[in-house]
Short mmCIF file of C-alpha atoms and ligand atoms in Angstrom, two decimals:
data_model
loop_
_atom_site.label_atom_id
_atom_site.label_comp_id
_atom_site.label_asym_id
_atom_site.label_seq_id
_atom_site.Cartn_x
_atom_site.Cartn_y
_atom_site.Cartn_z
CA UNK A 300 -39.79 14.39 -69.14
CA UNK A 301 -40.28 10.75 -68.08
CA UNK A 302 -38.78 9.48 -64.84
CA UNK A 303 -36.04 7.48 -66.55
CA UNK A 304 -34.78 10.48 -68.53
CA UNK A 305 -34.97 12.69 -65.44
CA UNK A 306 -32.85 10.16 -63.56
CA UNK A 307 -30.24 10.03 -66.33
CA UNK A 308 -29.96 13.82 -66.16
CA UNK A 309 -29.94 14.00 -62.36
CA UNK A 310 -27.11 11.47 -62.13
CA UNK A 311 -25.08 13.13 -64.89
CA UNK A 312 -25.52 16.60 -63.34
CA UNK A 313 -23.93 15.29 -60.14
CA UNK A 314 -20.95 13.83 -61.96
CA UNK A 315 -22.26 10.28 -61.71
CA UNK A 316 -21.99 7.50 -64.28
CA UNK A 317 -23.49 7.98 -67.73
CA UNK A 318 -26.56 5.78 -67.63
CA UNK A 319 -27.08 4.01 -70.94
CA UNK A 320 -30.80 3.41 -70.57
CA UNK A 321 -33.29 3.41 -67.72
CA UNK A 322 -36.56 1.54 -67.32
CA UNK A 323 -38.72 2.70 -64.43
CA UNK A 324 -41.68 0.48 -63.59
CA UNK A 325 -44.50 1.08 -61.16
CA UNK A 326 -44.43 -2.66 -60.47
CA UNK A 327 -42.49 -5.57 -61.96
CA UNK A 328 -41.68 -9.20 -61.13
CA UNK A 329 -38.01 -8.54 -60.37
CA UNK A 330 -35.85 -5.67 -61.60
CA UNK A 331 -32.86 -8.02 -61.64
CA UNK A 332 -34.69 -10.62 -63.75
CA UNK A 333 -35.72 -7.92 -66.23
CA UNK A 334 -32.17 -6.57 -66.37
CA UNK A 335 -30.77 -10.05 -66.98
CA UNK A 336 -33.01 -10.29 -70.06
CA UNK A 337 -31.62 -6.98 -71.26
CA UNK A 338 -28.04 -8.10 -70.47
CA UNK A 339 -28.46 -11.28 -72.51
CA UNK A 340 -29.78 -9.19 -75.38
CA UNK A 341 -26.58 -7.12 -75.28
CA UNK A 342 -27.57 -4.06 -73.23
CA UNK A 343 -24.58 -1.86 -72.39
CA UNK A 344 -23.08 -1.28 -68.95
CA UNK A 345 -24.95 1.16 -66.71
CA UNK A 346 -28.36 0.15 -67.98
CA UNK A 347 -30.71 0.38 -65.01
CA UNK A 348 -34.13 -1.02 -64.16
CA UNK A 349 -36.10 0.46 -61.26
CA UNK A 350 -39.43 -0.30 -59.68
CA UNK A 351 -41.50 0.84 -56.74
CA UNK A 352 -42.79 -2.63 -56.03
CA UNK A 353 -41.90 -6.16 -57.11
CA UNK A 354 -44.06 -9.25 -57.19
CA UNK A 355 -41.17 -11.73 -57.41
CA UNK A 356 -38.26 -9.95 -55.70
CA UNK A 357 -35.29 -12.19 -54.93
CA UNK A 358 -32.78 -11.96 -52.09
CA UNK A 359 -29.52 -13.70 -51.25
CA UNK A 360 -29.27 -17.39 -50.42
CA UNK A 361 -32.34 -18.11 -52.58
CA UNK A 362 -34.69 -16.16 -50.31
CA UNK A 363 -37.63 -14.06 -51.44
CA UNK A 364 -37.24 -10.29 -51.07
CA UNK A 365 -40.57 -8.85 -50.05
CA UNK A 366 -41.05 -5.79 -52.18
CA UNK A 367 -44.23 -3.88 -51.36
CA UNK A 368 -44.71 -0.22 -52.32
CA UNK A 369 -42.64 2.03 -50.07
CA UNK A 370 -39.35 0.55 -51.20
CA UNK A 371 -37.01 1.31 -54.05
CA UNK A 372 -35.92 -1.66 -56.12
CA UNK A 373 -33.01 -0.94 -58.40
CA UNK A 374 -30.83 -3.11 -60.61
CA UNK A 375 -27.78 -1.92 -62.52
CA UNK A 376 -25.89 -3.71 -65.26
CA UNK A 377 -22.11 -3.73 -65.05
CA UNK A 378 -19.68 -5.23 -67.52
CA UNK A 379 -16.48 -5.45 -65.50
CA UNK A 380 -13.16 -5.59 -67.29
CA UNK A 381 -10.51 -5.20 -64.63
CA UNK A 382 -12.75 -4.63 -61.61
CA UNK A 383 -12.55 -7.56 -59.14
CA UNK A 384 -16.02 -9.07 -59.39
CA UNK A 385 -16.24 -10.54 -55.84
CA UNK A 386 -15.69 -7.05 -54.47
CA UNK A 387 -18.52 -5.42 -56.44
CA UNK A 388 -21.23 -6.14 -53.83
CA UNK A 389 -18.94 -4.81 -51.09
CA UNK A 390 -18.36 -1.63 -53.09
CA UNK A 391 -22.14 -1.38 -53.48
CA UNK A 392 -22.55 -1.69 -49.71
CA UNK A 393 -20.21 1.24 -49.15
CA UNK A 394 -22.09 3.18 -51.83
CA UNK A 395 -25.43 2.61 -50.09
CA UNK A 396 -24.00 3.72 -46.73
CA UNK A 397 -22.68 6.91 -48.33
CA UNK A 398 -25.96 7.59 -50.14
CA UNK A 399 -27.95 7.09 -46.92
CA UNK A 400 -25.59 9.49 -45.13
CA UNK A 401 -26.75 12.17 -47.57
CA UNK A 402 -30.28 11.71 -46.20
CA UNK A 403 -29.10 11.95 -42.61
CA UNK A 404 -28.99 8.23 -41.86
CA UNK A 405 -25.91 6.54 -40.38
CA UNK A 406 -25.69 2.86 -41.39
CA UNK A 407 -23.41 -0.08 -40.71
CA UNK A 408 -22.52 -3.00 -42.95
CA UNK A 409 -22.89 -6.65 -42.05
CA UNK A 410 -20.93 -9.06 -44.20
CA UNK A 411 -21.32 -9.56 -47.02
CA UNK A 412 -23.47 -6.53 -47.71
CA UNK A 413 -26.49 -6.02 -45.49
CA UNK A 414 -27.04 -2.35 -44.73
CA UNK A 415 -28.28 -1.90 -41.17
CA UNK A 416 -29.30 0.92 -38.85
CA UNK A 417 -29.05 -0.08 -35.18
CA UNK A 418 -29.23 -3.72 -36.21
CA UNK A 419 -32.29 -3.27 -38.44
CA UNK A 420 -32.09 -3.80 -42.16
CA UNK A 421 -32.38 -0.72 -44.34
CA UNK A 422 -31.17 -2.24 -47.59
CA UNK A 423 -30.04 -5.48 -49.16
CA UNK A 424 -27.76 -6.12 -52.11
CA UNK A 425 -27.72 -9.03 -54.52
CA UNK A 426 -24.90 -9.44 -57.03
CA UNK A 427 -25.37 -11.95 -59.84
CA UNK A 428 -22.79 -12.64 -62.53
CA UNK A 429 -22.69 -14.50 -65.80
CA UNK A 430 -19.53 -15.72 -67.43
CA UNK A 431 -18.67 -16.99 -70.89
CA UNK A 432 -15.52 -18.33 -72.52
CA UNK A 433 -13.88 -14.91 -72.20
CA UNK A 434 -14.64 -14.59 -68.49
CA UNK A 435 -17.27 -12.52 -66.72
CA UNK A 436 -19.73 -11.07 -69.25
CA UNK A 437 -21.96 -9.13 -66.93
CA UNK A 438 -22.91 -8.47 -63.36
CA UNK A 439 -26.45 -7.51 -62.38
CA UNK A 440 -26.32 -5.63 -59.11
CA UNK A 441 -29.69 -5.47 -57.37
CA UNK A 442 -30.43 -3.09 -54.49
CA UNK A 443 -33.55 -3.10 -52.38
CA UNK A 444 -33.86 -0.02 -50.16
CA UNK A 445 -36.61 0.64 -47.67
CA UNK A 446 -37.71 4.24 -48.12
CA UNK A 447 -41.03 4.42 -46.36
CA UNK A 448 -41.98 0.80 -45.91
CA UNK A 449 -44.74 0.22 -43.42
CA UNK A 450 -43.82 -2.71 -41.17
CA UNK A 451 -47.35 -4.04 -41.52
CA UNK A 452 -46.82 -4.57 -45.25
CA UNK A 453 -44.18 -7.21 -44.42
CA UNK A 454 -44.61 -10.75 -43.07
CA UNK A 455 -44.84 -10.71 -39.25
CA UNK A 456 -41.48 -12.45 -38.76
CA UNK A 457 -39.62 -9.70 -40.65
CA UNK A 458 -41.21 -6.63 -39.05
CA UNK A 459 -38.85 -6.19 -36.09
CA UNK A 460 -35.74 -6.60 -38.18
CA UNK A 461 -36.46 -3.89 -40.73
CA UNK A 462 -36.29 -0.11 -40.79
CA UNK A 463 -36.72 2.63 -43.38
CA UNK A 464 -35.20 5.96 -44.35
CA UNK A 465 -38.41 7.66 -43.25
CA UNK A 466 -38.32 6.02 -39.82
CA UNK A 467 -34.64 6.82 -39.28
CA UNK A 468 -34.35 10.30 -40.74
CA UNK A 469 -37.91 11.55 -40.66
CA UNK A 470 -37.02 12.37 -44.26
CA UNK A 471 -39.51 11.98 -47.05
CA UNK A 472 -36.81 11.08 -49.50
CA UNK A 473 -38.38 10.51 -52.89
CA UNK A 474 -37.57 7.41 -54.94
CA UNK A 475 -36.05 9.69 -57.61
CA UNK A 476 -33.74 11.44 -55.12
CA UNK A 477 -32.64 8.18 -53.52
CA UNK A 478 -32.10 6.48 -56.88
CA UNK A 479 -29.91 9.37 -58.07
CA UNK A 480 -27.86 9.35 -54.86
CA UNK A 481 -27.37 5.58 -55.05
CA UNK A 482 -26.26 5.67 -58.67
CA UNK A 483 -23.83 8.55 -58.08
CA UNK A 484 -22.25 6.68 -55.15
CA UNK A 485 -22.16 3.43 -57.11
CA UNK A 486 -20.19 5.27 -59.76
CA UNK A 487 -17.73 6.57 -57.18
CA UNK A 488 -17.10 3.20 -55.55
CA UNK A 489 -17.07 1.22 -58.79
CA UNK A 490 -14.37 3.57 -60.09
CA UNK A 491 -12.48 3.10 -56.83
CA UNK A 492 -12.64 -0.64 -57.36
CA UNK A 493 -10.85 -0.27 -60.65
CA UNK A 494 -8.19 2.06 -59.29
CA UNK A 495 -7.55 0.74 -55.77
CA UNK A 496 -9.53 -2.34 -54.69
CA UNK A 497 -7.79 -2.36 -51.31
CA UNK A 498 -9.20 1.11 -50.63
CA UNK A 499 -12.73 -0.21 -51.17
CA UNK A 500 -12.21 -3.11 -48.78
CA UNK A 501 -10.72 -0.69 -46.23
CA UNK A 502 -13.76 1.57 -46.66
CA UNK A 503 -16.04 -1.46 -46.17
CA UNK A 504 -14.21 -2.43 -42.96
CA UNK A 505 -14.49 1.13 -41.60
CA UNK A 506 -18.27 0.97 -42.02
CA UNK A 507 -18.71 -2.58 -40.70
CA UNK A 508 -20.47 -3.56 -37.49
CA UNK A 509 -17.53 -4.05 -35.11
CA UNK A 510 -18.00 -7.74 -34.51
CA UNK A 511 -14.29 -8.46 -34.77
CA UNK A 512 -13.33 -11.33 -32.47
CA UNK A 513 -16.99 -12.01 -31.58
CA UNK A 514 -18.41 -15.52 -31.79
CA UNK A 515 -20.59 -15.86 -34.88
CA UNK A 516 -22.58 -18.44 -36.78
CA UNK A 517 -22.32 -18.42 -40.55
CA UNK A 518 -25.22 -20.20 -42.21
CA UNK A 519 -25.13 -21.37 -45.79
CA UNK A 520 -28.10 -23.53 -46.75
CA UNK A 521 -28.43 -26.14 -44.00
CA UNK A 522 -24.81 -25.84 -42.92
CA UNK A 523 -23.72 -23.67 -39.97
CA UNK A 524 -20.12 -22.85 -39.09
CA UNK A 525 -19.38 -21.34 -35.69
CA UNK A 526 -16.22 -19.39 -35.07
CA UNK A 527 -14.60 -16.15 -34.06
CA UNK A 528 -14.86 -13.41 -36.64
CA UNK A 529 -11.29 -12.56 -37.51
CA UNK A 530 -11.44 -10.33 -40.56
CA UNK A 531 -12.77 -9.56 -44.00
CA UNK A 532 -9.77 -10.25 -46.21
CA UNK A 533 -8.61 -8.28 -49.26
CA UNK A 534 -10.65 -10.55 -51.54
CA UNK A 535 -13.81 -9.75 -49.59
CA UNK A 536 -13.99 -13.19 -47.92
CA UNK A 537 -15.05 -13.52 -44.29
CA UNK A 538 -12.31 -15.09 -42.17
CA UNK A 539 -13.45 -17.04 -39.14
CA UNK A 540 -11.42 -19.10 -36.71
CA UNK A 541 -13.00 -22.38 -35.70
CA UNK A 542 -12.60 -24.05 -32.35
CA UNK A 543 -9.12 -25.53 -32.46
CA UNK A 544 -7.69 -22.63 -34.42
CA UNK A 545 -8.39 -23.59 -38.03
CA UNK A 546 -9.15 -20.55 -40.17
CA UNK A 547 -11.76 -20.59 -42.91
CA UNK A 548 -12.24 -18.05 -45.68
CA UNK A 549 -15.93 -17.91 -46.59
CA UNK A 550 -17.33 -16.36 -49.74
CA UNK A 551 -21.04 -16.58 -48.92
CA UNK A 552 -23.36 -17.11 -45.99
CA UNK A 553 -25.50 -15.34 -43.44
CA UNK A 554 -23.70 -14.10 -40.31
CA UNK A 555 -25.35 -13.85 -36.93
CA UNK A 556 -23.78 -13.12 -33.59
CA UNK A 557 -23.90 -15.86 -30.95
CA UNK A 558 -25.35 -14.15 -27.90
CA UNK A 559 -24.67 -16.61 -25.09
CA UNK A 560 -21.56 -16.23 -22.99
CA UNK A 561 -20.46 -19.76 -23.94
CA UNK A 562 -17.39 -20.10 -26.10
CA UNK A 563 -17.39 -22.89 -28.64
C1 BTN B 213 -30.69 -9.56 -49.67
O1 BTN B 213 -31.10 -10.71 -49.56
O2 BTN B 213 -30.36 -8.89 -48.69
C2 BTN B 213 -30.56 -8.94 -51.03
C3 BTN B 213 -31.85 -8.34 -51.51
C4 BTN B 213 -31.75 -7.73 -52.88
C5 BTN B 213 -33.09 -7.25 -53.38
C6 BTN B 213 -32.99 -6.49 -54.66
S1 BTN B 213 -34.43 -5.50 -54.95
C7 BTN B 213 -33.85 -5.14 -56.56
C8 BTN B 213 -33.30 -6.44 -57.11
N1 BTN B 213 -34.34 -7.25 -57.68
C9 BTN B 213 -34.51 -8.39 -57.01
O3 BTN B 213 -35.33 -9.28 -57.31
N2 BTN B 213 -33.63 -8.47 -56.00
C10 BTN B 213 -32.80 -7.29 -55.93
#
């Protein structure tokens, strides 16, 4: 049995979503780019593309996502009907935390959807949507998870900020086992999004790094906003309070904590 078929069966046997088709590559440019091609050609929801390395992996905010062997790179096609699209990456964050828990690793979420262990990144999530005249046509959800990444295979500036399932759990979780766990949890939290979006946001908040009321910088491109982190609202936006009390609801950006004792 090929790896794709084995994954379809493993996910189904655990009550997970019915995968329509699976491509599993040793190496590829980007699983999300490949899945977008399939989406444009009409592939059904729950088509998945996986790889064990990428040569052109993409991250949020236009960054590259270094994807050497030792990671799992997974993209899933969704065709939302009633599910609130901005909440899909948050649901995916909760799903990754729950999947990692199954391998003995306790993670936290940093808005919008970085998955961290003790401040080090275990996984990243990239949601990309396309809309037509009838609204959202598809969402390609891309997950990059560090299974057994060797720090030395990453650029020097990233090494300290990254961890892996192997480092955290001493577990030799296989790509197939992790992929199945991720897809099962994605099914659970995507269903929850349809039935009770507020429950998903509440679940996200429960798993978040407790930076509430801390001073943070939110970078988006060249722009940086500094403020106190107030909340993640029910639409998944980050709410910060600027000096002077004005509140902003942000839908994208990179959050970092301001370490110095200074206020604004
Ligand atoms: C982030 O910047 O934190 C998000 C990283 C998302 C990377 C994944 S790996 C699978 C999929 N294919 C890509 O090219 N990117 C996403």
